[in-house]
RNA sequence: GCCAUUGUAGCUCAGUUGGCCAGAGCGGCUGAUUUGUAAUCAGCGGGUCGGGGGUUCGAAUCCCUCCAAUGGCUCCA
């Protein structure tokens, strides 16, 4: 009998029979290890525990502790879901069911429409099937065999997938009990390992993500090895709900949607407006230091301008329809760039004028499809932190890096610790359709952007086929304090539209050249950025952003006069201060101030009046004792001007 | 736009095998209380039950339709 050598992660070696499986090895090391084994890595490839080892190999057993195992668990739970569904609804046809980062889903073509109420029944069936502890078996099939098999089962979606694979490829399927699914694997060895899972929601999803295909029904779920992990995951979902910007926006009176105004058209309330104004102030100062010039442009514009820019042909469906006046079509502007191009063109430019950086907080209107609207995150009227930088090819890289560094500056201020840039590139198929037909310019610009990102040492990934029609772009994803991902800033390079607008500058040799244009919006739109900040801070804004920074709480009416003096003094020092004059007890006033997440409460009574002090109570810190008004003003003003982030708290308040 | 769910007072929510004038808490207003670190007491207002249409002796409740919001899909200059 021939033997092979397997090398384990601790570099120990074992002689084993040919055909031994990682499962056998795990068992030989120890029963405990075997029980926790999920899959294995043979020479770096993830495989089933039951895979035969046929040559000398490096073998690593993956247990419930290895991150790779979680994906396998999720994927196997998706199979269990499909199996349960087939048992309950034999006519259902299954499509695809992959793992996400901590969830999974399965797309299924159902004979009836599913609602959330159907989930408990399916989940119960899953539990029952898991307990039966079916062995999960891998099968290798030729394309013909696979087609026969799934045609017998009438699984048309699976057949569609199989027929698109190459005919000489070995196709694998996994079975558990009566159920079989086309799948690359690997999988957990038996369904008994699936214990802690929960179905979360239902949704519609197009087959293959294509709008023109049939809509299938998607079921989302999650699965974990440990009961605690499952509980924790569900707890985090609850926590995220508490920080939902729509909920907090209402509670803290930041913004309001009114049906009579229209969907996706937010009204900024006074409290929310303060936050927006602070952001705008920050941007103006930052851009001023970076050499930007501010401009203002109208909301209405003739259609000609958008025909020339190409926006009308690319985005007509998501623009508000034209208003006809004096024989011309007028549109409300969906973006600011054409106007800025016109400002560039308003006077002759020399290379000495470049880079020219034009900035505007312009309000734009886009007809987002009704189903896309989502609180402040996706709206139809939006104010953008917009600017366009016109520069020469030589200046491009420095300008681009400077823009990205501005992102970093903002991230620091807002305490954003994790980000990733997505370099969105064109693809060949889209040339002349989705993208302007300039294959060489595309490649040249893309590599310039890539070099800039590398030189600036920014964290980025590349995604083909997601560029803007006029050039490559960077989308910046950031993660909020509770780890949810948002796409905020965007930064696009435009090598096409300046030419269409005949934008030129005179170079040092006296010749005309077309400038490059960088579109950039580091703070995204006001709406989206504030929405993000609400979740990020859980409504507990740092002092400089807090709509009400200080509230004065007199012990009783007797001290109103002194309280008013304190109020006036803070007000005169440009601190946003309120005065609670209600005939309530102190406890009630404090409670209401806490619920409104006001960072600083000043309690004034007899003691304070007699000593010209105020008693400070800060949110999350409680009673901090008495301090002179003068000293307090200095400290608060300093904290505000430094834009201190304040403490961030993982747990939201009651 | 597509699939599903939801829509009752300013807010959070009860009320559905169809049946007296549609309820609560908070908020609001009025009055009393003059209070020391997360809810003082009492009284009074407040609702086209998302809009429209239908079934019925009778509709918040059943049906149709439109609108809006929510979970996703698709899209995002």
XYZ file of C-alpha atoms (C1' of nucleotides) in Angstrom:
731
model
C 0.000 0.000 0.000
C 1.516 3.319 -1.052
C 1.889 6.136 1.425
C 2.051 9.911 1.049
C 3.373 12.602 3.339
C 1.160 15.355 4.687
C 2.649 18.423 6.318
C 0.556 20.112 9.000
C 0.649 23.838 9.906
C 3.046 23.181 12.833
C 5.401 21.670 10.214
C 4.972 18.181 11.645
C 4.725 15.474 9.003
C 2.730 12.292 8.819
C 2.807 9.299 6.539
C -0.739 8.383 5.544
C -2.433 6.073 3.053
C -3.233 7.521 -0.375
C -6.858 8.630 -0.336
C -6.839 9.658 3.269
C -9.120 12.636 3.868
C -8.535 15.771 5.966
C -11.392 14.493 8.130
C -9.415 11.300 8.846
C -6.390 13.369 9.758
C -8.406 15.596 12.084
C -9.870 12.546 13.814
C -6.426 11.008 14.237
C -5.199 14.189 15.911
C -8.099 14.366 18.286
C -11.817 13.951 18.626
C -12.244 17.561 19.744
C -10.539 18.888 16.641
C -12.632 16.615 14.455
C -15.851 17.850 16.032
C -14.948 21.462 15.254
C -13.648 20.777 11.748
C -15.512 22.423 8.922
C -13.277 22.079 5.880
C -9.598 21.976 5.025
C -6.946 23.650 2.959
C -4.839 21.367 0.806
C -1.875 23.247 -0.612
C -3.797 26.448 -0.020
C -7.022 25.389 -1.753
C -10.137 25.151 0.363
C -11.722 21.710 0.069
C -14.248 19.466 1.798
C -13.211 17.413 4.789
C -14.044 14.350 2.715
C -11.684 15.168 -0.140
C -9.192 12.382 -0.786
C -5.558 13.392 -0.596
C -3.644 11.773 -3.434
C -0.147 13.200 -3.224
C 2.289 14.741 -0.777
C 0.546 17.878 0.493
C 0.414 20.662 2.997
C -2.823 20.201 4.887
C -4.545 22.621 7.216
C -7.759 21.744 9.016
C -10.233 24.638 9.082
C -12.240 24.730 12.276
C -15.075 26.926 13.423
C -12.471 29.477 14.451
C -11.062 30.091 10.994
C -12.603 32.996 9.082
C -12.905 30.886 5.902
C -15.220 28.549 7.751
C -17.855 31.183 8.301
C -18.368 31.634 4.605
C -18.745 27.871 4.227
C -21.268 27.823 7.040
C -23.286 30.619 5.449
C -23.209 28.908 2.103
C -24.228 25.568 3.582
C -27.078 27.247 5.434
C -28.232 28.689 2.117
C -28.389 25.115 0.802
C -30.382 24.088 3.846
C -32.778 26.956 3.140
C -33.231 25.779 -0.440
C -33.800 22.227 0.761
C -36.457 23.364 3.247
C -38.169 25.440 0.590
C -38.240 22.493 -1.845
C -39.797 20.323 0.847
C -42.495 22.861 1.599
C -43.052 24.010 -1.975
C -41.960 21.260 -4.370
C -42.835 23.476 -7.372
C -40.325 26.132 -6.350
C -37.306 26.492 -8.626
C -34.044 27.464 -7.059
C -31.652 29.913 -8.690
C -28.575 31.003 -6.757
C -27.694 31.172 -3.084
C -24.330 32.664 -2.194
C -22.759 33.803 1.075
C -22.295 37.499 1.801
C -19.996 38.860 4.489
C -22.163 37.818 7.416
C -25.373 36.865 5.718
C -26.511 34.631 2.911
C -29.457 34.611 0.556
C -31.168 32.287 -1.836
C -33.057 33.441 -4.931
C -36.038 31.246 -5.635
C -38.799 31.255 -8.217
C -41.882 30.600 -6.120
C -45.352 29.547 -7.120
C -46.733 31.935 -4.503
C -45.625 35.312 -3.267
C -43.605 35.083 -0.114
C -43.902 37.452 2.758
C -42.027 37.752 6.012
C -44.803 35.764 7.671
C -43.747 32.686 5.750
C -40.244 32.760 7.186
C -40.938 31.100 10.581
C -42.391 28.070 8.823
C -39.386 27.763 6.523
C -37.017 28.294 9.405
C -38.733 25.581 11.441
C -38.370 23.218 8.494
C -34.683 24.105 8.270
C -34.195 23.300 11.938
C -35.905 19.970 11.462
C -33.771 19.076 8.429
C -30.592 20.161 10.195
C -31.376 17.866 13.093
C -31.780 14.919 10.732
C -28.065 15.380 10.227
C -27.856 14.451 6.556
C -24.451 13.749 5.167
C -23.417 16.292 2.590
C -22.000 14.460 -0.426
C -20.021 15.910 -3.306
C -20.671 14.602 -6.789
C -18.648 15.191 -9.900
C -20.563 15.223 -13.152
C -19.970 15.905 -16.806
C -21.971 18.686 -18.348
C -24.275 16.146 -19.967
C -24.875 14.303 -16.711
C -25.503 17.551 -14.877
C -27.980 18.734 -17.500
C -29.840 15.416 -17.324
C -29.928 15.492 -13.578
C -31.286 19.034 -13.249
C -33.621 18.623 -16.171
C -35.144 15.664 -14.355
C -35.623 17.946 -11.360
C -37.024 20.647 -13.639
C -34.541 23.172 -12.296
C -34.407 25.472 -15.310
C -32.239 28.130 -13.672
C -29.580 25.580 -12.779
C -29.714 24.253 -16.348
C -29.138 27.733 -17.687
C -26.033 28.050 -15.518
C -24.734 24.582 -16.479
C -25.162 25.143 -20.184
C -22.997 28.229 -19.966
C -20.083 26.340 -18.432
C -17.495 24.954 -20.781
C -18.309 21.393 -21.862
C -15.045 19.857 -20.684
C -15.305 21.299 -17.202
C -16.092 18.944 -14.363
C -19.290 20.100 -12.752
C -19.860 19.521 -9.078
C -23.059 19.183 -7.156
C -23.753 18.604 -3.496
C -26.508 16.469 -2.115
C -27.986 16.140 1.325
C -30.841 13.657 1.697
C -33.130 13.987 -1.296
C -31.893 17.464 -2.097
C -29.204 18.197 -4.633
C -27.783 21.549 -5.658
C -25.324 22.618 -8.299
C -22.398 24.034 -6.410
C -18.681 24.517 -6.471
C -18.392 23.926 -2.727
C -16.872 23.257 -0.342
C -19.493 22.520 2.251
C -19.799 21.483 5.845
C -19.717 17.676 6.144
C -23.228 17.229 7.517
C -26.296 19.332 8.190
C -26.067 18.681 11.914
C -23.391 21.370 12.096
C -25.984 23.984 11.212
C -27.409 25.126 14.502
C -27.474 28.879 14.942
C -29.161 30.557 12.026
C -32.033 32.913 11.418
C -33.966 34.017 8.377
C -34.034 37.794 8.247
C -36.099 39.157 5.398
C -37.590 38.619 1.979
C -37.043 40.718 -1.117
C -37.524 40.699 -4.844
C -34.422 40.208 -6.976
C -34.029 39.994 -10.734
C -32.633 36.779 -12.154
C -28.965 37.462 -12.803
C -29.422 41.016 -11.595
C -30.913 42.067 -14.897
C -33.959 44.311 -14.872
C -35.329 42.691 -18.023
C -35.360 39.234 -16.437
C -37.977 37.694 -14.246
C -38.103 38.843 -10.656
C -37.367 36.048 -8.231
C -37.938 36.030 -4.522
C -34.944 36.362 -2.321
C -34.724 35.196 1.265
C -31.955 36.649 3.429
C -30.596 34.907 6.492
C -27.606 34.693 8.762
C -25.747 31.795 10.405
C -23.065 31.435 13.071
C -21.128 28.699 14.786
C -21.824 30.091 18.209
C -25.115 31.026 19.779
C -23.475 34.139 21.206
C -22.302 35.283 17.790
C -25.803 34.982 16.396
C -27.216 36.920 19.320
C -24.557 39.562 18.911
C -25.273 39.923 15.210
C -28.988 40.376 15.844
C -28.190 42.843 18.619
C -26.088 44.890 16.224
C -28.977 45.078 13.795
C -31.088 46.455 16.643
C -28.376 48.955 17.533
C -28.197 50.147 13.954
C -31.952 50.741 14.054
C -31.505 53.022 17.047
C -29.016 55.077 15.059
C -31.157 55.184 11.950
C -30.832 58.709 10.601
C -34.530 58.854 9.774
C -35.514 58.031 13.321
C -32.983 60.375 14.913
C -33.726 63.062 12.348
C -37.310 63.126 13.554
C -36.426 62.850 17.223
C -33.805 65.613 17.119
C -35.863 67.760 14.735
C -33.231 67.893 12.032
C -35.261 67.450 8.853
C -38.738 66.619 7.671
C -40.393 65.125 4.617
C -43.846 66.356 3.690
C -46.029 64.521 1.216
C -47.363 67.762 -0.112
C -43.854 69.005 -0.891
C -42.938 65.776 -2.628
C -40.997 62.559 -2.194
C -37.244 62.894 -1.900
C -37.482 66.631 -1.222
C -36.305 67.169 2.354
C -37.102 70.238 4.413
C -34.199 71.204 6.644
C -35.476 72.214 10.069
C -33.560 74.827 12.099
C -31.558 72.176 13.992
C -30.527 70.361 10.834
C -29.716 73.603 9.089
C -27.162 74.395 11.781
C -25.321 71.177 10.991
C -25.440 71.858 7.271
C -24.208 75.421 7.802
C -21.296 74.190 9.914
C -20.302 71.714 7.215
C -20.517 74.395 4.604
C -18.371 76.697 6.701
C -15.789 73.946 7.139
C -15.736 73.270 3.405
C -15.436 76.916 2.494
C -12.484 77.404 4.831
C -10.794 74.223 3.701
C -11.251 75.045 0.036
C -10.132 78.617 0.544
C -6.856 77.353 2.017
C -6.487 74.960 -0.903
C -6.768 77.741 -3.451
C -10.353 77.258 -4.628
C -12.498 80.143 -5.861
C -16.193 80.235 -5.116
C -18.803 80.709 -7.802
C -22.612 80.691 -8.011
C -24.749 79.447 -10.862
C -28.489 79.352 -11.622
C -30.856 76.448 -11.021
C -32.423 76.710 -14.486
C -30.657 76.233 -17.769
C -31.447 75.805 -21.442
C -31.404 72.281 -22.803
C -28.691 73.205 -25.291
C -26.129 73.208 -22.510
C -26.945 69.637 -21.509
C -27.034 68.495 -25.095
C -23.541 69.760 -25.517
C -22.285 68.224 -22.278
C -23.814 64.884 -23.211
C -25.835 64.682 -20.014
C -29.156 64.892 -21.804
C -28.438 61.853 -23.914
C -27.047 59.863 -20.988
C -29.378 60.895 -18.186
C -32.545 62.353 -19.657
C -34.689 59.835 -17.773
C -33.421 60.993 -14.448
C -33.727 64.706 -15.183
C -36.892 66.672 -14.455
C -38.659 67.296 -17.741
C -38.154 70.491 -19.649
C -40.142 73.681 -19.123
C -40.767 75.479 -22.380
C -40.416 79.235 -22.311
C -39.832 81.743 -25.130
C -39.345 78.856 -27.508
C -36.560 77.237 -25.477
C -36.477 74.173 -23.277
C -35.315 74.905 -19.759
C -34.243 72.232 -17.289
C -33.554 72.374 -13.568
C -29.903 71.504 -13.229
C -28.982 67.915 -12.395
C -25.308 68.820 -11.889
C -23.078 71.881 -11.782
C -20.268 70.983 -14.159
C -21.577 72.523 -17.389
C -22.074 75.832 -15.615
C -18.552 75.732 -14.275
C -17.282 74.951 -17.761
C -19.067 78.089 -18.935
C -17.379 80.105 -16.215
C -14.057 78.720 -17.378
C -14.958 79.723 -20.934
C -16.061 83.219 -19.907
C -12.563 84.553 -20.355
C -9.434 83.472 -22.205
C -7.202 81.310 -20.026
C -3.455 81.021 -19.935
C -1.411 78.175 -18.520
C -0.486 80.697 -15.836
C -4.140 80.681 -14.643
C -4.092 76.929 -14.078
C -4.958 75.071 -12.046
C -8.282 76.883 -11.797
C -10.437 75.500 -8.997
C -14.088 76.542 -9.037
C -16.204 75.595 -6.038
C -19.911 75.892 -5.406
C -22.492 74.561 -2.997
C -24.947 74.098 -5.829
C -28.396 72.594 -5.389
C -29.197 69.997 -8.023
C -32.340 68.089 -8.840
C -32.477 64.555 -10.120
C -35.503 62.431 -10.738
C -34.402 59.364 -8.819
C -36.787 56.480 -9.444
C -39.338 56.160 -6.668
C -37.934 52.900 -5.364
C -34.466 54.402 -4.899
C -35.459 57.063 -2.416
C -34.114 56.434 1.061
C -34.326 59.030 3.818
C -31.613 61.624 3.306
C -29.306 59.114 1.644
C -31.033 59.223 -1.697
C -33.067 62.331 -2.450
C -34.276 64.303 -5.430
C -33.054 67.717 -4.357
C -29.489 67.747 -3.178
C -26.842 70.258 -2.420
C -23.381 69.130 -3.452
C -20.025 70.052 -2.011
C -18.976 70.496 -5.600
C -15.901 71.836 -7.316
C -14.190 71.466 -10.668
C -10.469 71.718 -11.089
C -9.152 72.647 -14.526
C -5.515 71.774 -14.945
C -2.809 70.769 -17.384
C -1.762 67.169 -17.845
C 1.434 67.877 -15.900
C -0.492 69.312 -12.987
C -3.011 66.500 -12.904
C -1.302 64.112 -10.531
C -0.561 66.723 -7.858
C -4.068 68.081 -8.055
C -5.561 64.628 -7.784
C -3.457 63.746 -4.775
C -4.360 67.067 -3.144
C -8.046 66.246 -3.544
C -7.577 62.836 -1.957
C -5.600 64.399 0.868
C -8.511 66.698 1.475
C -10.624 63.565 2.011
C -8.114 62.397 4.599
C -8.275 65.758 6.340
C -12.062 65.486 6.608
C -11.903 61.870 7.788
C -9.666 62.960 10.629
C -12.078 65.698 11.670
C -15.082 63.374 11.680
C -13.305 60.452 13.254
C -13.718 58.239 10.211
C -11.191 55.498 10.790
C -11.792 53.155 7.898
C -12.090 54.035 4.227
C -11.487 52.487 0.841
C -11.279 54.123 -2.557
C -12.822 52.377 -5.522
C -11.069 53.218 -8.750
C -13.823 52.769 -11.313
C -12.580 51.992 -14.807
C -14.218 51.681 -18.207
C -14.644 48.441 -20.103
C -14.208 47.856 -23.826
C -17.806 46.758 -24.399
C -19.067 50.096 -23.174
C -16.991 52.237 -25.527
C -19.198 54.368 -27.723
C -22.239 53.438 -25.634
C -21.887 53.820 -21.913
C -18.546 55.547 -22.341
C -17.123 58.158 -24.727
C -15.306 56.413 -27.537
C -11.698 57.378 -26.826
C -9.930 54.080 -26.063
C -6.454 55.576 -25.791
C -7.462 58.510 -23.627
C -9.237 56.110 -21.304
C -6.152 54.012 -20.760
C -3.896 57.024 -20.398
C -6.155 58.752 -17.869
C -6.766 55.596 -15.906
C -3.102 54.931 -15.502
C -2.514 58.546 -14.433
C -5.153 58.138 -11.729
C -3.729 54.798 -10.643
C -0.257 56.320 -10.351
C -1.611 59.196 -8.304
C -3.316 56.806 -5.919
C -0.171 54.758 -5.517
C 2.035 57.807 -5.090
C -0.326 59.253 -2.475
C -0.346 55.862 -0.700
C -4.132 55.679 -0.659
C -6.010 52.492 0.070
C -7.821 51.543 -3.142
C -9.277 48.716 -5.219
C -10.032 48.685 -8.941
C -13.483 48.009 -10.349
C -13.830 47.720 -14.126
C -16.991 48.872 -15.857
C -18.077 51.428 -13.279
C -16.572 54.621 -14.641
C -18.536 57.801 -15.439
C -19.290 58.269 -19.139
C -16.578 60.920 -19.489
C -13.767 59.363 -17.507
C -12.586 57.193 -14.630
C -13.705 57.985 -11.124
C -12.945 57.311 -7.504
C -15.764 56.553 -5.125
C -14.808 56.687 -1.503
C -16.408 54.188 0.829
C -16.263 54.885 4.520
C -17.370 52.898 7.534
C -19.455 54.446 10.302
C -18.714 54.016 13.994
C -20.909 50.900 14.054
C -19.232 49.425 11.007
C -21.808 50.111 8.325
C -20.453 51.020 4.914
C -21.409 54.201 3.056
C -20.300 55.591 -0.280
C -19.776 59.288 0.228
C -17.174 61.241 -1.651
C -16.597 60.999 -5.353
C -13.852 62.258 -7.558
C -14.005 62.023 -11.320
C -11.622 62.786 -14.094
C -13.073 64.270 -17.228
C -11.020 64.183 -20.402
C -13.974 64.456 -22.759
C -16.383 67.215 -21.834
C -13.907 70.173 -21.706
C -13.253 69.461 -25.378
C -16.953 69.482 -26.166
C -17.169 72.902 -24.560
C -14.146 74.128 -26.536
C -12.347 74.896 -23.301
C -8.753 75.826 -23.958
C -5.801 77.526 -22.450
C -2.749 79.031 -24.081
C 0.365 77.068 -23.225
C 3.854 78.505 -22.813
C 4.518 78.063 -26.530
C 1.479 80.142 -27.424
C -0.586 77.117 -28.573
C -4.112 76.207 -27.552
C -4.540 73.164 -25.351
C -7.579 71.484 -23.772
C -7.424 71.286 -19.984
C -8.280 68.227 -17.944
C -11.129 68.584 -15.493
C -11.388 66.940 -12.078
C -14.893 66.792 -10.599
C -14.811 66.330 -6.860
C -17.291 66.224 -3.972
C -15.448 65.232 -0.782
C -18.435 65.840 1.488
C -20.812 64.229 -0.978
C -24.193 65.928 -0.787
C -25.312 67.760 2.366
C -28.148 65.344 2.618
C -26.131 62.162 2.448
C -23.299 63.448 4.570
C -25.571 64.582 7.379
C -27.380 61.244 7.162
C -24.066 59.502 7.579
C -23.001 61.729 10.488
C -26.258 61.086 12.324
C -25.595 57.354 12.306
C -21.869 57.734 12.853
C -22.333 59.818 15.988
C -25.621 58.161 16.940
C -27.056 61.677 17.200
C -24.420 62.660 19.775
C -22.774 65.319 17.682
C -19.463 66.780 18.764
C -19.855 70.207 20.310
C -19.006 72.147 17.149
C -21.804 70.397 15.219
C -24.438 70.131 17.942
C -27.503 72.188 17.008
C -27.917 73.250 20.629
C -24.569 73.270 22.380
C -25.602 74.388 25.840
C -28.892 74.458 27.729
C -29.391 76.441 30.885
C -31.534 74.794 33.520
C -32.497 77.040 36.440
C -33.547 75.275 39.622
C -36.600 77.487 39.862
C -38.060 80.720 38.627
C -36.215 82.565 41.386
C -32.984 82.213 39.459
C -34.252 83.245 36.036
C -32.549 86.576 36.242
C -29.141 85.042 36.882
C -29.804 82.357 34.264
C -30.618 85.060 31.748
C -27.269 86.721 32.464
C -25.492 83.422 31.835
C -27.512 82.974 28.659
C -26.664 86.426 27.346
C -22.999 85.958 28.040
C -22.780 82.653 26.191
C -24.944 83.948 23.371
C -22.633 86.926 22.938
C -19.725 84.512 22.743
C -21.413 82.788 19.766
C -22.269 79.644 21.658
C -25.586 78.086 20.650
C -27.479 78.218 23.910
C -31.041 77.519 25.053
C -32.834 78.449 28.262
C -35.385 76.032 29.742
C -37.998 78.320 31.271
C -40.642 75.663 31.866
C -42.134 75.260 35.326
C -40.730 71.727 35.489
C -38.548 70.076 38.070
C -34.839 69.905 37.372
C -34.972 66.160 36.802
C -37.506 66.569 34.019
C -35.536 69.328 32.342
C -32.391 67.248 32.464
C -34.187 64.268 31.056
C -35.532 66.255 28.128
C -32.109 67.765 27.447
C -30.590 64.274 27.510
C -33.182 63.003 25.066
C -32.427 65.908 22.740
C -28.749 64.926 23.091
C -27.655 68.392 24.124
C -23.973 68.060 25.073
C -23.741 70.630 27.889
C -26.298 71.362 30.627
C -25.775 74.220 33.035
C -27.683 73.985 36.287
C -28.045 77.300 38.099
C -29.558 77.879 41.517
C -28.788 79.689 44.691
C -25.207 78.406 45.077
C -24.255 79.366 41.554
C -25.951 82.739 41.744
C -24.026 83.625 44.892
C -20.658 82.631 43.452
C -21.022 83.652 39.778
C -20.611 80.053 38.678
C -22.566 77.414 36.809
C -22.841 73.710 37.593
C -21.854 71.730 34.510
C -23.458 68.448 33.547
C -22.166 66.911 30.359
C -23.827 64.199 28.365
C -22.227 60.797 29.078
C -20.186 62.296 31.933
C -22.810 63.499 34.371
C -22.362 66.137 37.046
C -18.949 67.809 36.747
C -19.394 70.379 39.508
C -19.301 74.178 39.516
C -17.054 76.347 37.389
C -16.876 80.075 36.746
C -18.775 81.276 33.722
C -15.639 82.873 32.365
C -13.639 79.657 32.550
C -16.477 77.648 31.013
C -16.732 80.035 28.075
C -13.028 79.694 27.382
C -13.164 75.899 27.511
C -16.236 75.562 25.346
C -14.979 78.047 22.755
C -11.739 76.140 22.532
C -13.480 72.796 22.153
C -15.688 74.260 19.424
C -12.899 75.869 17.457
C -10.750 72.737 17.677
C -13.659 70.693 16.351
C -12.993 68.132 19.061
C -14.636 64.876 18.137
C -15.818 64.263 21.670
C -16.241 60.747 22.849
C -18.028 58.288 20.678
C -20.094 55.640 22.347
C -20.811 52.177 21.144
C -24.086 51.894 22.899
C -26.765 54.364 21.993
C -28.653 55.949 24.833
C -32.071 55.019 25.915
C -39.318 51.316 -12.304
C -39.887 45.960 -10.177
C -41.265 42.327 -5.837
C -42.974 42.296 -0.800
C -44.703 44.859 3.613
C -46.780 49.058 6.053
C -49.977 53.672 6.545
C -55.036 55.218 13.062
C -53.822 62.458 16.974
C -47.557 66.375 16.416
C -44.678 61.519 18.207
C -44.845 56.106 19.757
C -48.566 52.705 19.318
C -53.594 49.794 20.875
C -58.093 48.727 18.205
C -59.280 43.593 12.221
C -64.280 36.539 12.950
C -67.337 44.193 9.996
C -71.555 46.580 14.990
C -72.825 51.682 20.591
C -70.340 58.765 19.785
C -62.326 55.543 17.499
C -58.551 54.643 22.368
C -53.715 55.101 25.493
C -48.989 57.257 26.786
C -45.885 61.260 25.582
C -45.988 66.148 23.480
C -49.386 70.833 23.236
C -52.613 74.512 25.887
C -54.524 76.307 30.917
C -53.921 76.283 36.106
C -51.519 74.815 40.548
C -46.517 73.662 42.282
C -40.849 76.961 42.945
C -38.456 72.383 42.747
C -30.598 70.480 43.062
C -28.753 66.241 38.292
C -33.070 61.174 33.425
C -40.427 62.059 33.914
C -44.746 67.071 39.831
C -50.127 67.165 39.827
C -54.944 68.475 37.770
C -58.044 70.089 33.821
C -58.702 71.004 28.513
C -58.144 70.661 23.514
C -56.465 67.446 19.313
C -58.110 62.309 14.440
C -61.003 63.465 6.454
C -58.520 56.044 10.601
C -53.008 58.019 3.749
C -56.557 59.806 -0.810
C -60.532 58.110 -4.038
C -64.038 54.344 -5.409
C -66.788 49.809 -4.226
C -69.311 45.646 -1.247
C -72.746 45.963 3.092
C -78.420 47.763 6.997
C -73.469 49.070 8.907
C -66.274 49.675 7.038
C -60.297 51.900 10.640
C -61.527 46.490 9.746
C -63.392 43.229 3.308
C -62.361 44.379 -2.284
C -60.304 47.743 -6.292
C -57.260 51.881 -7.425
C -53.938 55.900 -6.544
C -50.266 58.171 -3.146
C -46.390 57.749 0.431
C -42.956 55.169 3.544
C -40.063 50.691 4.632
C -36.950 45.897 3.229
C -34.548 44.448 -1.105
C -33.509 44.248 -6.706
C -32.077 47.450 -10.678
C -29.958 52.430 -11.249
C -26.797 56.492 -9.357
C -23.607 62.254 -14.003
